[in-house]
Structures are given as structure tokens and as C-alpha cells.
CSV table of C-alpha atoms and ligand atoms in Angstrom, one decimal:
chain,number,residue,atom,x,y,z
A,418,UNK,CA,0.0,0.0,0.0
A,419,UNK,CA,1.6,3.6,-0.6
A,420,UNK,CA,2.5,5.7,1.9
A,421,UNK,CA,0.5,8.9,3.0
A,422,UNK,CA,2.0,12.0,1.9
A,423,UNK,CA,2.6,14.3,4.2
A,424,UNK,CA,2.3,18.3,3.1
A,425,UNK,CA,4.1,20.6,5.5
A,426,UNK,CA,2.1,24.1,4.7
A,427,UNK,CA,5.6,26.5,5.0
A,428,UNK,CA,3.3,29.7,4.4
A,429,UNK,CA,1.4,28.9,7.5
A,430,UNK,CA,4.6,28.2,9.7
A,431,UNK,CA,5.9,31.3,8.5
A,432,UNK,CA,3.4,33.4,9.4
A,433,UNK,CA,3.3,32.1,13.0
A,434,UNK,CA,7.6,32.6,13.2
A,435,UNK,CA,6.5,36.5,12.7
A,436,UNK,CA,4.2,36.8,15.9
A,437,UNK,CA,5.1,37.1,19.5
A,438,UNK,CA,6.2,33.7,20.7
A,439,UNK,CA,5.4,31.5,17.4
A,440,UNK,CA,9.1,30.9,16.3
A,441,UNK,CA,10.2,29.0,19.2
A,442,UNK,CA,7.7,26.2,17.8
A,443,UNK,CA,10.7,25.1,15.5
A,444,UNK,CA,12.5,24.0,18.2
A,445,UNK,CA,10.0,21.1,19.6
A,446,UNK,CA,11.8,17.3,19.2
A,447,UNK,CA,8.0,16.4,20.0
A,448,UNK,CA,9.1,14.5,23.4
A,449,UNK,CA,5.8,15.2,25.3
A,450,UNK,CA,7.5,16.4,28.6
A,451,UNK,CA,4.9,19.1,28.3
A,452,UNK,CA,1.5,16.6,28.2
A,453,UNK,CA,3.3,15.0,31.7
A,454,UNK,CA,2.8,18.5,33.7
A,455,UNK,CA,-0.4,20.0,31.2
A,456,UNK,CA,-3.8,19.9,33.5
A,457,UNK,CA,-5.7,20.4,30.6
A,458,UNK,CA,-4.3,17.2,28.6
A,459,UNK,CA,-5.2,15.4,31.9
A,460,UNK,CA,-8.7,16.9,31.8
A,461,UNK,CA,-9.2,16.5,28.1
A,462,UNK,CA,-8.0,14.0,24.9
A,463,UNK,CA,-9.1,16.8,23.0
A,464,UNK,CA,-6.3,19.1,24.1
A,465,UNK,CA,-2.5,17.8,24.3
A,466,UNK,CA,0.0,20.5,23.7
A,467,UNK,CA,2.4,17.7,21.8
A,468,UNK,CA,-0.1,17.6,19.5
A,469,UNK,CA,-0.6,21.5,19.0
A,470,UNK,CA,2.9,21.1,18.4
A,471,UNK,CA,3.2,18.3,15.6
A,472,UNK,CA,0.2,20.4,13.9
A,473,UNK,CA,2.2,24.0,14.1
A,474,UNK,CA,5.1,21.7,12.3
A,475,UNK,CA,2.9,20.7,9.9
A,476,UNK,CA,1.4,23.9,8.8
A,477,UNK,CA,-2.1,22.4,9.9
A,478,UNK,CA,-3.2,26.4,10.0
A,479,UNK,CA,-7.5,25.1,9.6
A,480,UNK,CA,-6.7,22.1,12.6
A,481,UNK,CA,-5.3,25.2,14.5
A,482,UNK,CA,-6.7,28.3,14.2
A,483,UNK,CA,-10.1,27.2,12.7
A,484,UNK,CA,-13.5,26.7,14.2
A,485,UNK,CA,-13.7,25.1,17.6
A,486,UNK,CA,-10.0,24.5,18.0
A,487,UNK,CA,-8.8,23.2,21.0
A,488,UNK,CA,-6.4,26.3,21.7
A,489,UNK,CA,-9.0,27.5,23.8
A,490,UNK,CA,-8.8,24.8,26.4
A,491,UNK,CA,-5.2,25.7,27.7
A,492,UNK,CA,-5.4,27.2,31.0
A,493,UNK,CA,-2.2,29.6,30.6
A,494,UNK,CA,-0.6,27.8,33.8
A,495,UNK,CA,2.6,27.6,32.0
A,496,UNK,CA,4.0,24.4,33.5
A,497,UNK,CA,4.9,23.4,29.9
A,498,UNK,CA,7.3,26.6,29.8
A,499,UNK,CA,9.1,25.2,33.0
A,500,UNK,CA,9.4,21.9,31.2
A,501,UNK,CA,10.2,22.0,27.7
A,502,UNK,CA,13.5,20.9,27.3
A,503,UNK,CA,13.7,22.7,24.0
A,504,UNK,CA,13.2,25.9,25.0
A,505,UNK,CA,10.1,26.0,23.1
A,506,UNK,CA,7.6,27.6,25.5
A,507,UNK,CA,4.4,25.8,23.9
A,508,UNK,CA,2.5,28.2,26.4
A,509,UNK,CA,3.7,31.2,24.1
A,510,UNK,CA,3.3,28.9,20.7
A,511,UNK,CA,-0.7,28.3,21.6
A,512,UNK,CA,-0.9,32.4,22.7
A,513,UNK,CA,0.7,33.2,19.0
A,514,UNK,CA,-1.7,30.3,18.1
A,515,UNK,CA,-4.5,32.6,19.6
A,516,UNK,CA,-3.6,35.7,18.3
A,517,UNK,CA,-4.0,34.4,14.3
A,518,UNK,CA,-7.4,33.1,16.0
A,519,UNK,CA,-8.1,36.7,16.4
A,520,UNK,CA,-7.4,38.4,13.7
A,521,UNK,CA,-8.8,35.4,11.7
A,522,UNK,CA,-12.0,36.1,13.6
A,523,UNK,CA,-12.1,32.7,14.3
A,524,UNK,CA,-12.0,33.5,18.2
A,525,UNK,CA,-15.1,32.1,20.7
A,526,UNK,CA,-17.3,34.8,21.0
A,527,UNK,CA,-17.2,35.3,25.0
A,528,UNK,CA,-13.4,36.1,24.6
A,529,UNK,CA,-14.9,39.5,23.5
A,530,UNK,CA,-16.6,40.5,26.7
A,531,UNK,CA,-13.7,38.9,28.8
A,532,UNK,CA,-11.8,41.3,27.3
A,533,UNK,CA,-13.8,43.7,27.4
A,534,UNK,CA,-14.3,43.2,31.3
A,535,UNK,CA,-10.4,43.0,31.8
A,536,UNK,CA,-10.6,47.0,29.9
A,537,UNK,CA,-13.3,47.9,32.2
A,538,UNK,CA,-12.5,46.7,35.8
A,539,UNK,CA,-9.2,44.3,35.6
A,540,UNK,CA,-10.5,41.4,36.1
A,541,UNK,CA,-11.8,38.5,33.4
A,542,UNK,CA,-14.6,38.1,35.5
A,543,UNK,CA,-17.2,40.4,38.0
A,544,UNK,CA,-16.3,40.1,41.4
A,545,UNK,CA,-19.6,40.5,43.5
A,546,UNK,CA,-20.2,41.3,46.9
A,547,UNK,CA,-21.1,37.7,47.5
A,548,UNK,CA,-17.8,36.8,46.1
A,549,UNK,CA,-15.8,39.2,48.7
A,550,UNK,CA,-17.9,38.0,51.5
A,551,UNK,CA,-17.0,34.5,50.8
A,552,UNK,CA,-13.5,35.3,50.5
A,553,UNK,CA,-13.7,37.0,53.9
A,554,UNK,CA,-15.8,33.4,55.4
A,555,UNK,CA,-12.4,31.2,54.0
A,556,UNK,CA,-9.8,34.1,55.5
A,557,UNK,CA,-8.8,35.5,52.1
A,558,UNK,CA,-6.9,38.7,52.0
A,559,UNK,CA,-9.4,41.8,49.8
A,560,UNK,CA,-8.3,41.8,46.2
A,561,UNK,CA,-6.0,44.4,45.7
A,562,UNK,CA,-7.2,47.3,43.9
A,563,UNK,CA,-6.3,47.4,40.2
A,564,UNK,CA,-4.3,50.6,39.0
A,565,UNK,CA,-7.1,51.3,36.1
A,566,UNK,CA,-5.1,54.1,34.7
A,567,UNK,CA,-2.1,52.0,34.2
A,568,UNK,CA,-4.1,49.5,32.8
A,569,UNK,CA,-5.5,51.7,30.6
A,570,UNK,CA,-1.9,52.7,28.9
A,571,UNK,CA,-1.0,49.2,28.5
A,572,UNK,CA,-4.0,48.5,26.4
A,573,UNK,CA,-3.8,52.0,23.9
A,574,UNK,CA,0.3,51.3,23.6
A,575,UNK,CA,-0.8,47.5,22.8
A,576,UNK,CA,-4.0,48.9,20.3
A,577,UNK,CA,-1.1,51.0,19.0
A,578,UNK,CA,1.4,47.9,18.0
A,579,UNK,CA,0.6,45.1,15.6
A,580,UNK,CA,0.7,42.0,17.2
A,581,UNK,CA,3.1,40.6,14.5
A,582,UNK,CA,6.2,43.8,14.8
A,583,UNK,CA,6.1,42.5,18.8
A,584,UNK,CA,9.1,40.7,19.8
A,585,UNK,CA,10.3,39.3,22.9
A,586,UNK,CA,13.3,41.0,24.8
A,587,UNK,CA,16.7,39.5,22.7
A,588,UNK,CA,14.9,38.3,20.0
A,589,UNK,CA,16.8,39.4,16.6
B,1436,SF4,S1,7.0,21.4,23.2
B,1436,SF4,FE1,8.9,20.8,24.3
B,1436,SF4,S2,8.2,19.4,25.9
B,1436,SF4,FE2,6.5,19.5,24.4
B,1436,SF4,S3,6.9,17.9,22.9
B,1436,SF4,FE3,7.9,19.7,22.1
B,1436,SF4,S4,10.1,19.6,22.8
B,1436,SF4,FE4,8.8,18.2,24.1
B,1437,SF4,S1,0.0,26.4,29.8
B,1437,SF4,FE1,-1.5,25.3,28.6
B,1437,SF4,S2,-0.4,23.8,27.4
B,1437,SF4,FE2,1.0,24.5,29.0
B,1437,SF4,S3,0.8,23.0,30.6
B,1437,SF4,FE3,-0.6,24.7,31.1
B,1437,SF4,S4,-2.6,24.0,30.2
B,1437,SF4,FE4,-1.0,22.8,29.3
């Protein structure tokens, strides 16, 4: 029986080597160190960071950053950063991974009013009072106050700067 030809989609790669935190997916030797410390791979067979990996080698651009990809279900905890042994920060891959989502529209739709909420108070989510006074019933500390008006700067330099001229510090 003939072999399955693979097609590696170069234009795709390329485009995620020009955003924040893509490039480094050149590095992965596809080990899985990262699925041993991911939550969400433990949760889920439908996300394994290895796997982002392989496709972002591939090119698989429509398996990535199409409709209901599983991205989304990486909880930013950022073990895999402290694991990789490649340096290859799959944490920052799947954000570039997230950021084509974006501007490809291809986003979930309540990203929009998380963000929008993060704009507007600094939190992803509305803190009631019932959630303060439950904080208070386990001994939580308050939640510090969030410096809006910094905030606020961050957000109209970021508007400001393509997300594809954005480098990371010592990156040529
Ligand atoms: S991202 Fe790193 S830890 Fe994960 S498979 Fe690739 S080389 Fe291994
Ligand atoms: S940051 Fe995402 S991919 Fe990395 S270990 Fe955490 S959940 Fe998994």
C-alpha cells in the first residue's frame, strides 16, 4: 500500500515565526514532557500540547486556528514553559496560536466580553459582593485594587502595535 503524503504548509509556519512567541515552535523534538505536567491534557483527549505542536510543524493552519480549535482549552498555567526541554515555551506557541485566531476572527465569541471586562475593571470576570464576602468566610486577604489608569496605557500602547512587529526581549 503507498504511503501517506505528508504536506508541510511552509506559508502557515511562517506566518506564526512573525508573531510574539510563534518561532520557538521550530525547536519542539515532539518529546511530550509538556503533556506529563499539562492539567488540561489530563482533563481532556481533545487538548495535548504535543499535539498543538506536531500540527504547528505541519502547517495544519485550519486544525489550529479554525473553528472550535482546542487552543481554547489551555489554561495559561505555564507548567509546559518550565518543562520543555527545547526551550520551546508551547504556552507562548498556543498564545501566537491565539492571536492568528483573532485576527482570523475565528476566536469564541465570550473572549470579546472577557476582554472587554479585563478593559473595564481588571478582572476577566465580576467580582460580586457575595464573592468578597466568601473570600472573607475562608480568611482571604481583599483583592488588591487594580491601577485602572495604568491599565489603561498598556491597552492604547498595545492597540497602538501590531501583534506581528512585537518581539520578545533579545529576540533578533
Ligand atoms: S514542546 Fe517541548 S516538551 Fe513539548 S513535545 Fe515539544 S520539545 Fe517536548
Ligand atoms: S500552559 Fe496550557 S499547554 Fe501549557 S501546561 Fe498549562 S494548560 Fe498545558
Amino acid at each position: 500500500m503507498p504511503k501517506e503524503k505528508v504536506v508541510v504548509d511552509f506559508r502557515f509556519r511562517e506566518k506564526l515565526n512573525k508573531i510574539t512567541g510563534g518561532k520557538h515552535h521550530n525547536y519542539c523534538y515532539q518529546c511530550s514532557a509538556c503533556v506529563a505536567v499539562c492539567p488540561a491534557a489530563r482533563f481532556t483527549d481533545e487538548f495535548n500540547p504535543r499535539i498543538i505542536l506536531l500540527k504547528a510543524l505541519l502547517g495544519m493552519e485550519e486544525a489550529l486556528i479554525g473553528e472550535d480549535s482546542p487552543i481554547w482549552l489551555c489554561t495559561n498555567c505555564y507548567s509546559c514553559y518550565e518543562r520543555c526541554p527545547q526551550d520551546v515555551r508551547p504556552i507562548e506557541v498556543i498564545i501566537a496560536l491565539k492571536n492568528l485566531a483573532v485576527e482570523r476572527e475565528t476566536a469564541p465569541a465570550n473572549l470579546a466580553k472577557l476582554s472587554e471586562n479585563i478593559a473595564e475593571t481588571g478582572m476577566s470576570v465580576t467580582v460580586s459582593s457575595a464573592v468578597n464576602r466568601r473570600r472573607q468566610e475562608l480568611g482571604l486577604p481583599p483583592l488588591k485594587t487594580i491601577p485602572l489608569e495604568e491599565l489603561k496605557k498598556i491597552l492604547e500602547e498595545d492597540e497602538a502595535e501590531e501583534p506581528s512587529s512585537k518581539k520578545r526581549k533579545g529576540e533578533p
